C-alpha atoms as a printed R data frame, in Angstrom:
    type eleno elety resid chain resno       x       y       z
1   ATOM     1    CA   UNK     A     1 209.063  32.442  17.517
2   ATOM     2    CA   UNK     A     2 210.941  35.554  18.166
3   ATOM     3    CA   UNK     A     3 214.192  33.269  17.121
4   ATOM     4    CA   UNK     A     4 212.879  32.877  13.498
5   ATOM     5    CA   UNK     A     5 215.342  35.637  11.564
6   ATOM     6    CA   UNK     A     6 218.364  33.180  12.997
7   ATOM     7    CA   UNK     A     7 216.736  31.028  10.413
8   ATOM     8    CA   UNK     A     8 218.359  32.241   7.046
9   ATOM     9    CA   UNK     A     9 218.255  30.143   3.973
10  ATOM    10    CA   UNK     A    10 221.994  29.132   4.733
11  ATOM    11    CA   UNK     A    11 220.488  27.641   8.151
12  ATOM    12    CA   UNK     A    12 217.568  26.352   7.485
13  ATOM    13    CA   UNK     A    13 219.042  24.450   4.052
14  ATOM    14    CA   UNK     A    14 222.023  22.151   6.263
15  ATOM    15    CA   UNK     A    15 219.002  22.009   9.344
16  ATOM    16    CA   UNK     A    16 216.923  20.107   6.361
17  ATOM    17    CA   UNK     A    17 219.627  19.028   5.054
18  ATOM    18    CA   UNK     A    18 221.373  17.195   8.034
19  ATOM    19    CA   UNK     A    19 217.566  16.266   9.385
20  ATOM    20    CA   UNK     A    20 217.480  14.054   5.610
21  ATOM    21    CA   UNK     A    21 220.949  12.504   5.888
22  ATOM    22    CA   UNK     A    22 220.786  11.409   9.180
23  ATOM    23    CA   UNK     A    23 216.885  10.281   8.337
24  ATOM    24    CA   UNK     A    24 219.153   7.720   5.670
25  ATOM    25    CA   UNK     A    25 221.092   5.294   8.019
26  ATOM    26    CA   UNK     A    26 216.684   4.524   9.430
27  ATOM    27    CA   UNK     A    27 215.782   3.965   5.877
28  ATOM    28    CA   UNK     A    28 219.363   1.613   5.222
29  ATOM    29    CA   UNK     A    29 218.445  -0.605   8.782
30  ATOM    30    CA   UNK     A    30 214.770  -1.098   7.737
31  ATOM    31    CA   UNK     A    31 216.235  -2.211   4.321
32  ATOM    32    CA   UNK     A    32 219.020  -4.478   5.902
33  ATOM    33    CA   UNK     A    33 216.418  -5.225   9.039
34  ATOM    34    CA   UNK     A    34 218.281  -3.285  11.675
35  ATOM    35    CA   UNK     A    35 221.733  -4.734  12.826
36  ATOM    36    CA   UNK     A    36 219.768  -5.440  16.640
37  ATOM    37    CA   UNK     A    37 217.304  -5.863  17.934
38  ATOM    38    CA   UNK     A    38 213.138  -5.345  17.404
39  ATOM    39    CA   UNK     A    39 213.758  -7.154  14.217
40  ATOM    40    CA   UNK     A    40 215.015 -10.413  15.754
41  ATOM    41    CA   UNK     A    41 212.430  -9.918  19.188
42  ATOM    42    CA   UNK     A    42 212.722 -13.953  19.240
43  ATOM    43    CA   UNK     A    43 216.137 -14.173  19.965
44  ATOM    44    CA   UNK     A    44 217.130 -14.360  22.762
45  ATOM    45    CA   UNK     A    45 220.570 -16.624  24.185
46  ATOM    46    CA   UNK     A    46 220.163 -19.979  25.589
47  ATOM    47    CA   UNK     A    47 220.910 -19.986  29.123
48  ATOM    48    CA   UNK     A    48 218.673 -17.162  28.821
49  ATOM    49    CA   UNK     A    49 214.837 -18.966  28.066
50  ATOM    50    CA   UNK     A    50 214.486 -20.838  31.312
51  ATOM    51    CA   UNK     A    51 214.448 -17.009  33.492
52  ATOM    52    CA   UNK     A    52 212.649 -15.509  30.672
53  ATOM    53    CA   UNK     A    53 209.533 -17.947  30.484
54  ATOM    54    CA   UNK     A    54 209.359 -18.239  34.500
55  ATOM    55    CA   UNK     A    55 209.953 -14.135  34.449
56  ATOM    56    CA   UNK     A    56 206.752 -14.076  31.465
57  ATOM    57    CA   UNK     A    57 205.046 -16.778  33.956
58  ATOM    58    CA   UNK     A    58 205.419 -14.689  37.361
59  ATOM    59    CA   UNK     A    59 204.557 -11.274  35.588
60  ATOM    60    CA   UNK     A    60 200.549 -12.631  35.474
61  ATOM    61    CA   UNK     A    61 200.862 -13.646  39.530
62  ATOM    62    CA   UNK     A    62 202.545  -9.954  39.868
63  ATOM    63    CA   UNK     A    63 205.640 -11.502  40.838
64  ATOM    64    CA   UNK     A    64 207.867 -10.478  39.019
65  ATOM    65    CA   UNK     A    65 209.813  -8.571  40.736
66  ATOM    66    CA   UNK     A    66 210.760 -12.198  42.908
67  ATOM    67    CA   UNK     A    67 212.829 -13.899  40.775
68  ATOM    68    CA   UNK     A    68 216.571 -13.173  40.576
69  ATOM    69    CA   UNK     A    69 218.154 -11.317  37.682
70  ATOM    70    CA   UNK     A    70 220.979 -13.800  35.937
71  ATOM    71    CA   UNK     A    71 224.240 -12.596  35.652
72  ATOM    72    CA   UNK     A    72 225.334 -10.714  32.215
73  ATOM    73    CA   UNK     A    73 221.569 -10.910  30.811
74  ATOM    74    CA   UNK     A    74 221.285  -8.885  27.468
75  ATOM    75    CA   UNK     A    75 218.423  -6.208  26.777
76  ATOM    76    CA   UNK     A    76 217.488  -7.059  23.573
77  ATOM    77    CA   UNK     A    77 218.366  -3.698  21.827
78  ATOM    78    CA   UNK     A    78 221.932  -5.373  22.267
79  ATOM    79    CA   UNK     A    79 221.213  -8.699  21.096
80  ATOM    80    CA   UNK     A    80 222.328  -9.093  17.426
81  ATOM    81    CA   UNK     A    81 220.112  -9.725  14.635
82  ATOM    82    CA   UNK     A    82 221.432 -13.380  12.820
83  ATOM    83    CA   UNK     A    83 219.092 -12.207   9.951
84  ATOM    84    CA   UNK     A    84 221.045  -8.733   9.668
85  ATOM    85    CA   UNK     A    85 221.340  -7.938   5.301
86  ATOM    86    CA   UNK     A    86 219.742 -11.054   4.398
87  ATOM    87    CA   UNK     A    87 219.445 -10.842   0.994
88  ATOM    88    CA   UNK     A    88 215.135 -12.134   0.493
89  ATOM    89    CA   UNK     A    89 214.761  -8.922   2.685
90  ATOM    90    CA   UNK     A    90 217.329  -6.339   0.345
91  ATOM    91    CA   UNK     A    91 215.318  -8.264  -2.548
92  ATOM    92    CA   UNK     A    92 211.639  -7.019  -0.596
93  ATOM    93    CA   UNK     A    93 212.784  -3.370  -0.447
94  ATOM    94    CA   UNK     A    94 214.244  -3.065  -3.983
95  ATOM    95    CA   UNK     A    95 210.772  -4.167  -5.055
96  ATOM    96    CA   UNK     A    96 208.778  -1.166  -3.016
97  ATOM    97    CA   UNK     A    97 211.392   1.586  -4.688
98  ATOM    98    CA   UNK     A    98 210.410   0.326  -7.915
99  ATOM    99    CA   UNK     A    99 207.016   0.166  -7.706
100 ATOM   100    CA   UNK     A   100 206.533   3.396  -6.013
101 ATOM   101    CA   UNK     A   101 209.491   4.813  -8.771
102 ATOM   102    CA   UNK     A   102 206.686   2.971 -11.781
103 ATOM   103    CA   UNK     A   103 204.113   4.386 -10.324
104 ATOM   104    CA   UNK     A   104 205.514   7.763  -9.925
105 ATOM   105    CA   UNK     A   105 206.463   7.537 -13.215
106 ATOM   106    CA   UNK     A   106 203.982   6.417 -15.504
107 ATOM   107    CA   UNK     A   107 200.445   7.152 -13.913
108 ATOM   108    CA   UNK     A   108 199.219   9.912 -12.696
109 ATOM   109    CA   UNK     A   109 196.675  11.816 -10.239
110 ATOM   110    CA   UNK     A   110 194.972  10.123  -7.314
111 ATOM   111    CA   UNK     A   111 197.273   6.274  -7.562
112 ATOM   112    CA   UNK     A   112 200.941   8.532  -8.050
113 ATOM   113    CA   UNK     A   113 199.473  10.558  -5.225
114 ATOM   114    CA   UNK     A   114 199.055   7.108  -2.949
115 ATOM   115    CA   UNK     A   115 202.568   5.369  -4.612
116 ATOM   116    CA   UNK     A   116 204.417   5.192  -1.245
117 ATOM   117    CA   UNK     A   117 200.845   3.767  -0.062
118 ATOM   118    CA   UNK     A   118 201.232   0.881  -2.883
119 ATOM   119    CA   UNK     A   119 204.331   0.678  -2.856
120 ATOM   120    CA   UNK     A   120 204.237  -0.946   0.667
121 ATOM   121    CA   UNK     A   121 201.663  -3.071   0.290
122 ATOM   122    CA   UNK     A   122 203.313  -5.415  -2.302
123 ATOM   123    CA   UNK     A   123 206.013  -5.568  -0.066
124 ATOM   124    CA   UNK     A   124 203.918  -6.668   2.543
125 ATOM   125    CA   UNK     A   125 202.138  -9.179  -0.430
126 ATOM   126    CA   UNK     A   126 205.454 -10.841  -1.079
127 ATOM   127    CA   UNK     A   127 206.570 -10.622   2.603
128 ATOM   128    CA   UNK     A   128 204.145 -12.796   3.108
129 ATOM   129    CA   UNK     A   129 204.453 -14.660   0.431
130 ATOM   130    CA   UNK     A   130 208.000 -14.641   1.306
131 ATOM   131    CA   UNK     A   131 207.168 -16.037   4.646
132 ATOM   132    CA   UNK     A   132 208.641 -12.585   6.516
133 ATOM   133    CA   UNK     A   133 205.338 -12.074   8.598
134 ATOM   134    CA   UNK     A   134 203.888 -14.111  11.643
135 ATOM   135    CA   UNK     A   135 200.076 -13.210  12.011
136 ATOM   136    CA   UNK     A   136 199.486 -14.433  15.101
137 ATOM   137    CA   UNK     A   137 199.365 -10.941  17.466
138 ATOM   138    CA   UNK     A   138 196.700 -10.022  14.642
139 ATOM   139    CA   UNK     A   139 194.447 -13.305  15.419
140 ATOM   140    CA   UNK     A   140 194.913 -13.063  19.588
141 ATOM   141    CA   UNK     A   141 194.432  -9.767  19.443
142 ATOM   142    CA   UNK     A   142 190.377  -8.136  19.967
143 ATOM   143    CA   UNK     A   143 188.579  -5.986  17.181
144 ATOM   144    CA   UNK     A   144 187.399  -3.482  19.328
145 ATOM   145    CA   UNK     A   145 188.736  -1.611  22.384
146 ATOM   146    CA   UNK     A   146 188.743   1.312  23.699
147 ATOM   147    CA   UNK     A   147 192.286   3.382  25.119
148 ATOM   148    CA   UNK     A   148 190.962   5.178  28.887
149 ATOM   149    CA   UNK     A   149 193.536   8.352  29.700
150 ATOM   150    CA   UNK     A   150 195.688   8.022  32.844
151 ATOM   151    CA   UNK     A   151 195.513   3.670  32.293
152 ATOM   152    CA   UNK     A   152 199.730   3.600  34.338
153 ATOM   153    CA   UNK     A   153 198.220   6.229  36.640
154 ATOM   154    CA   UNK     A   154 197.750  10.176  37.396
155 ATOM   155    CA   UNK     A   155 200.823  12.269  36.410
156 ATOM   156    CA   UNK     A   156 203.436  12.372  39.300
157 ATOM   157    CA   UNK     A   157 205.388  16.073  39.055
158 ATOM   158    CA   UNK     A   158 209.111  15.529  39.111
159 ATOM   159    CA   UNK     A   159 211.423  18.639  38.918
160 ATOM   160    CA   UNK     A   160 213.839  16.698  37.794
161 ATOM   161    CA   UNK     A   161 211.980  14.633  35.131
162 ATOM   162    CA   UNK     A   162 210.155  18.189  34.050
163 ATOM   163    CA   UNK     A   163 212.985  19.813  33.558
164 ATOM   164    CA   UNK     A   164 215.077  16.547  31.807
165 ATOM   165    CA   UNK     A   165 211.641  16.086  30.065
166 ATOM   166    CA   UNK     A   166 212.065  20.063  29.446
167 ATOM   167    CA   UNK     A   167 215.369  19.619  27.471
168 ATOM   168    CA   UNK     A   168 214.200  16.806  25.016
169 ATOM   169    CA   UNK     A   169 211.168  19.565  23.919
170 ATOM   170    CA   UNK     A   170 213.348  22.681  23.219
171 ATOM   171    CA   UNK     A   171 215.539  19.701  21.242
172 ATOM   172    CA   UNK     A   172 212.125  18.952  19.698
173 ATOM   173    CA   UNK     A   173 211.471  22.548  18.545
174 ATOM   174    CA   UNK     A   174 214.259  22.869  17.154
175 ATOM   175    CA   UNK     A   175 213.935  20.219  14.998
176 ATOM   176    CA   UNK     A   176 210.461  20.734  14.547
177 ATOM   177    CA   UNK     A   177 210.946  24.388  13.594
178 ATOM   178    CA   UNK     A   178 213.360  22.521  10.922
179 ATOM   179    CA   UNK     A   179 210.695  20.795  10.114
180 ATOM   180    CA   UNK     A   180 208.017  23.382   9.661
181 ATOM   181    CA   UNK     A   181 210.014  25.560   7.025
182 ATOM   182    CA   UNK     A   182 211.024  22.616   5.090
183 ATOM   183    CA   UNK     A   183 207.353  22.360   4.153
184 ATOM   184    CA   UNK     A   184 207.583  26.180   3.899
185 ATOM   185    CA   UNK     A   185 209.935  25.273   0.845
186 ATOM   186    CA   UNK     A   186 207.648  22.687  -0.146
187 ATOM   187    CA   UNK     A   187 204.250  24.088  -0.812
188 ATOM   188    CA   UNK     A   188 205.320  28.234  -1.572
189 ATOM   189    CA   UNK     A   189 204.319  29.079   1.483
190 ATOM   190    CA   UNK     A   190 206.055  31.307   4.036
191 ATOM   191    CA   UNK     A   191 206.814  30.763   7.373
192 ATOM   192    CA   UNK     A   192 206.375  33.474   9.732
193 ATOM   193    CA   UNK     A   193 206.488  33.933  13.213
194 ATOM   194    CA   UNK     A   194 203.069  33.870  13.698
195 ATOM   195    CA   UNK     A   195 202.724  30.353  11.329
196 ATOM   196    CA   UNK     A   196 205.412  28.976  13.630
197 ATOM   197    CA   UNK     A   197 203.845  29.808  17.079
198 ATOM   198    CA   UNK     A   198 200.392  27.165  15.876
199 ATOM   199    CA   UNK     A   199 203.415  24.503  14.604
200 ATOM   200    CA   UNK     A   200 205.556  24.319  18.319
201 ATOM   201    CA   UNK     A   201 201.713  24.625  20.446
202 ATOM   202    CA   UNK     A   202 200.020  21.548  18.439
203 ATOM   203    CA   UNK     A   203 203.767  20.437  18.848
204 ATOM   204    CA   UNK     A   204 202.905  20.641  22.515
205 ATOM   205    CA   UNK     A   205 198.903  20.163  22.654
206 ATOM   206    CA   UNK     A   206 200.355  16.937  20.884
207 ATOM   207    CA   UNK     A   207 202.171  15.904  22.870
208 ATOM   208    CA   UNK     A   208 199.688  17.040  26.428
209 ATOM   209    CA   UNK     A   209 197.335  14.291  24.691
210 ATOM   210    CA   UNK     A   210 200.082  11.597  23.923
211 ATOM   211    CA   UNK     A   211 200.304  11.858  27.806
212 ATOM   212    CA   UNK     A   212 197.553  11.583  28.794
213 ATOM   213    CA   UNK     A   213 196.549   8.136  26.663
214 ATOM   214    CA   UNK     A   214 199.422   6.616  27.683
215 ATOM   215    CA   UNK     A   215 201.597   6.922  25.151
216 ATOM   216    CA   UNK     A   216 205.000   8.902  23.977
217 ATOM   217    CA   UNK     A   217 204.894  12.194  23.005
218 ATOM   218    CA   UNK     A   218 203.826  13.351  19.429
219 ATOM   219    CA   UNK     A   219 206.187  15.378  17.874
220 ATOM   220    CA   UNK     A   220 205.690  16.900  13.910
221 ATOM   221    CA   UNK     A   221 207.610  13.682  12.200
222 ATOM   222    CA   UNK     A   222 210.312  14.466   9.709
223 ATOM   223    CA   UNK     A   223 209.482  10.736   7.861
224 ATOM   224    CA   UNK     A   224 206.496  12.165   6.765
225 ATOM   225    CA   UNK     A   225 207.876  15.988   5.427
226 ATOM   226    CA   UNK     A   226 209.150  13.648   2.311
227 ATOM   227    CA   UNK     A   227 206.018  12.513   1.854
228 ATOM   228    CA   UNK     A   228 204.388  15.527   0.890
229 ATOM   229    CA   UNK     A   229 207.344  15.873  -2.470
230 ATOM   230    CA   UNK     A   230 207.101  11.982  -2.767
231 ATOM   231    CA   UNK     A   231 202.945  12.710  -3.534
232 ATOM   232    CA   UNK     A   232 202.775  16.367  -4.113
233 ATOM   233    CA   UNK     A   233 200.561  16.303  -1.621
234 ATOM   234    CA   UNK     A   234 200.455  19.465   0.008
235 ATOM   235    CA   UNK     A   235 196.141  20.129   0.807
236 ATOM   236    CA   UNK     A   236 196.178  20.112   4.943
237 ATOM   237    CA   UNK     A   237 192.619  18.813   4.345
238 ATOM   238    CA   UNK     A   238 194.695  15.184   3.806
239 ATOM   239    CA   UNK     A   239 195.890  15.912   6.861
240 ATOM   240    CA   UNK     A   240 192.506  16.022   8.695
241 ATOM   241    CA   UNK     A   241 190.895  12.923   7.306
242 ATOM   242    CA   UNK     A   242 194.611  10.385   7.806
243 ATOM   243    CA   UNK     A   243 194.475  12.245  11.089
244 ATOM   244    CA   UNK     A   244 190.566  10.611  11.764
245 ATOM   245    CA   UNK     A   245 191.445   7.478  10.006
246 ATOM   246    CA   UNK     A   246 194.369   6.761  12.207
247 ATOM   247    CA   UNK     A   247 191.425   7.832  15.153
248 ATOM   248    CA   UNK     A   248 189.270   4.716  14.461
249 ATOM   249    CA   UNK     A   249 192.229   2.532  13.509
250 ATOM   250    CA   UNK     A   250 193.374   3.163  16.151
251 ATOM   251    CA   UNK     A   251 189.827   2.013  17.621
252 ATOM   252    CA   UNK     A   252 190.726  -1.556  16.113
253 ATOM   253    CA   UNK     A   253 193.673  -3.664  18.047
254 ATOM   254    CA   UNK     A   254 193.927  -6.255  14.997
255 ATOM   255    CA   UNK     A   255 194.879  -3.131  12.473
256 ATOM   256    CA   UNK     A   256 198.161  -2.188  14.750
257 ATOM   257    CA   UNK     A   257 198.803  -5.927  15.135
258 ATOM   258    CA   UNK     A   258 198.814  -6.801  11.419
259 ATOM   259    CA   UNK     A   259 200.860  -3.314  11.219
260 ATOM   260    CA   UNK     A   260 203.179  -4.615  13.812
261 ATOM   261    CA   UNK     A   261 203.604  -6.985  11.160
262 ATOM   262    CA   UNK     A   262 204.966  -5.329   8.849
263 ATOM   263    CA   UNK     A   263 208.571  -6.334   8.560
264 ATOM   264    CA   UNK     A   264 210.615  -3.857   8.042
265 ATOM   265    CA   UNK     A   265 212.094  -4.198   5.437
266 ATOM   266    CA   UNK     A   266 209.099  -2.995   3.466
267 ATOM   267    CA   UNK     A   267 209.517   0.168   5.142
268 ATOM   268    CA   UNK     A   268 212.997   0.861   4.217
269 ATOM   269    CA   UNK     A   269 212.769   0.917   0.306
270 ATOM   270    CA   UNK     A   270 209.723   4.190   1.169
271 ATOM   271    CA   UNK     A   271 212.174   5.153   3.272
272 ATOM   272    CA   UNK     A   272 214.894   5.266   0.880
273 ATOM   273    CA   UNK     A   273 212.116   7.777  -1.025
274 ATOM   274    CA   UNK     A   274 210.939   9.585   0.836
275 ATOM   275    CA   UNK     A   275 214.461  10.461   3.329
276 ATOM   276    CA   UNK     A   276 215.782  11.431   0.652
277 ATOM   277    CA   UNK     A   277 213.159  13.772  -0.214
278 ATOM   278    CA   UNK     A   278 214.016  15.390   2.764
279 ATOM   279    CA   UNK     A   279 217.475  16.001   1.929
280 ATOM   280    CA   UNK     A   280 217.239  17.084  -1.530
281 ATOM   281    CA   UNK     A   281 215.529  19.782   0.123
282 ATOM   282    CA   UNK     A   282 217.797  20.983   1.879
283 ATOM   283    CA   UNK     A   283 220.215  20.878  -0.784
284 ATOM   284    CA   UNK     A   284 217.414  22.850  -2.606
285 ATOM   285    CA   UNK     A   285 217.182  25.888  -0.023
286 ATOM   286    CA   UNK     A   286 221.187  25.580  -0.492
287 ATOM   287    CA   UNK     A   287 221.085  26.159  -3.351
288 ATOM   288    CA   UNK     A   288 220.367  29.907  -3.779
289 ATOM   289    CA   UNK     A   289 223.109  30.499  -0.740
290 ATOM   290    CA   UNK     A   290 225.750  33.159  -1.689
291 ATOM   291    CA   UNK     A   291 228.824  30.717  -1.499
292 ATOM   292    CA   UNK     A   292 231.402  32.226  -4.331
293 ATOM   293    CA   UNK     A   293 232.671  35.118  -2.504
294 ATOM   294    CA   UNK     A   294 230.972  33.972   1.395
295 ATOM   295    CA   UNK     A   295 233.295  32.289   2.829
296 ATOM   296    CA   UNK     A   296 231.351  31.936   5.606
297 ATOM   297    CA   UNK     A   297 228.474  30.387   4.989
298 ATOM   298    CA   UNK     A   298 230.832  27.106   3.002
299 ATOM   299    CA   UNK     A   299 232.132  26.857   6.908
300 ATOM   300    CA   UNK     A   300 228.515  27.070   8.640
301 ATOM   301    CA   UNK     A   301 227.608  24.498   6.043
302 ATOM   302    CA   UNK     A   302 230.516  22.545   6.720
303 ATOM   303    CA   UNK     A   303 230.741  22.209  10.570
304 ATOM   304    CA   UNK     A   304 227.352  22.274  10.725
305 ATOM   305    CA   UNK     A   305 226.634  18.512   8.319
306 ATOM   306    CA   UNK     A   306 230.753  17.530   9.592
């Protein structure tokens, strides 16, 4: 956190703008349905269908390692999505985006604050009517389940893996620093060294807890920064309430399955607004940078974004 002095407005604004610009790619892929992988989970090469069925059966008996992998097997992320950029998905994203904009423009108070949520709900209803949602997993999921720590085994301390993850977390910390500064701009609060240190410690604690409960490292989610700008809600108590709700939902597998069944095209319309607001915050910070007679500032922004 002592490196905060190396983050003047020209650096802070550039970092935040780059975060928003990079997230645009995620939002566009959500709108079009992703070119590969998760949005086409049933897309399997025909010659490998029999092998995959045998793997599922063998996996249930613990003998999956005995089956040889066929030559040329394609992993899921490399399988093209035949439904990429379908007009139906694009239309749903437009409906979500229009709903959010109309609610934010013509309503006030609580309704305006939950415009993103209402837009996603409307998109989910339209996607259901269009037959784009599959509720099979919802029906099969139990109503209640407890997540036990170290479900996959106790930690193993490998020096190489520790070094690798440490480097990854350093990158995450730099990105988190940019997000903390962006939130400071949105909430009109100066982020000093103690505040930044508290934020990074919270990130570290979340990563530790995430590892204990069998999930990926928890870090600050840059997409949520855009929510603050879109809704105007800046209270930390809202975040606490949301955390409690998520803890409760974590005990209800049916809710997790319901969220998983939501098509990414629904999230795409909301993501376009949220990610754009992150980039707009960075641009607003850069608006206060002196470019006219200091070409070094222009070079910093140009090289960083380029």
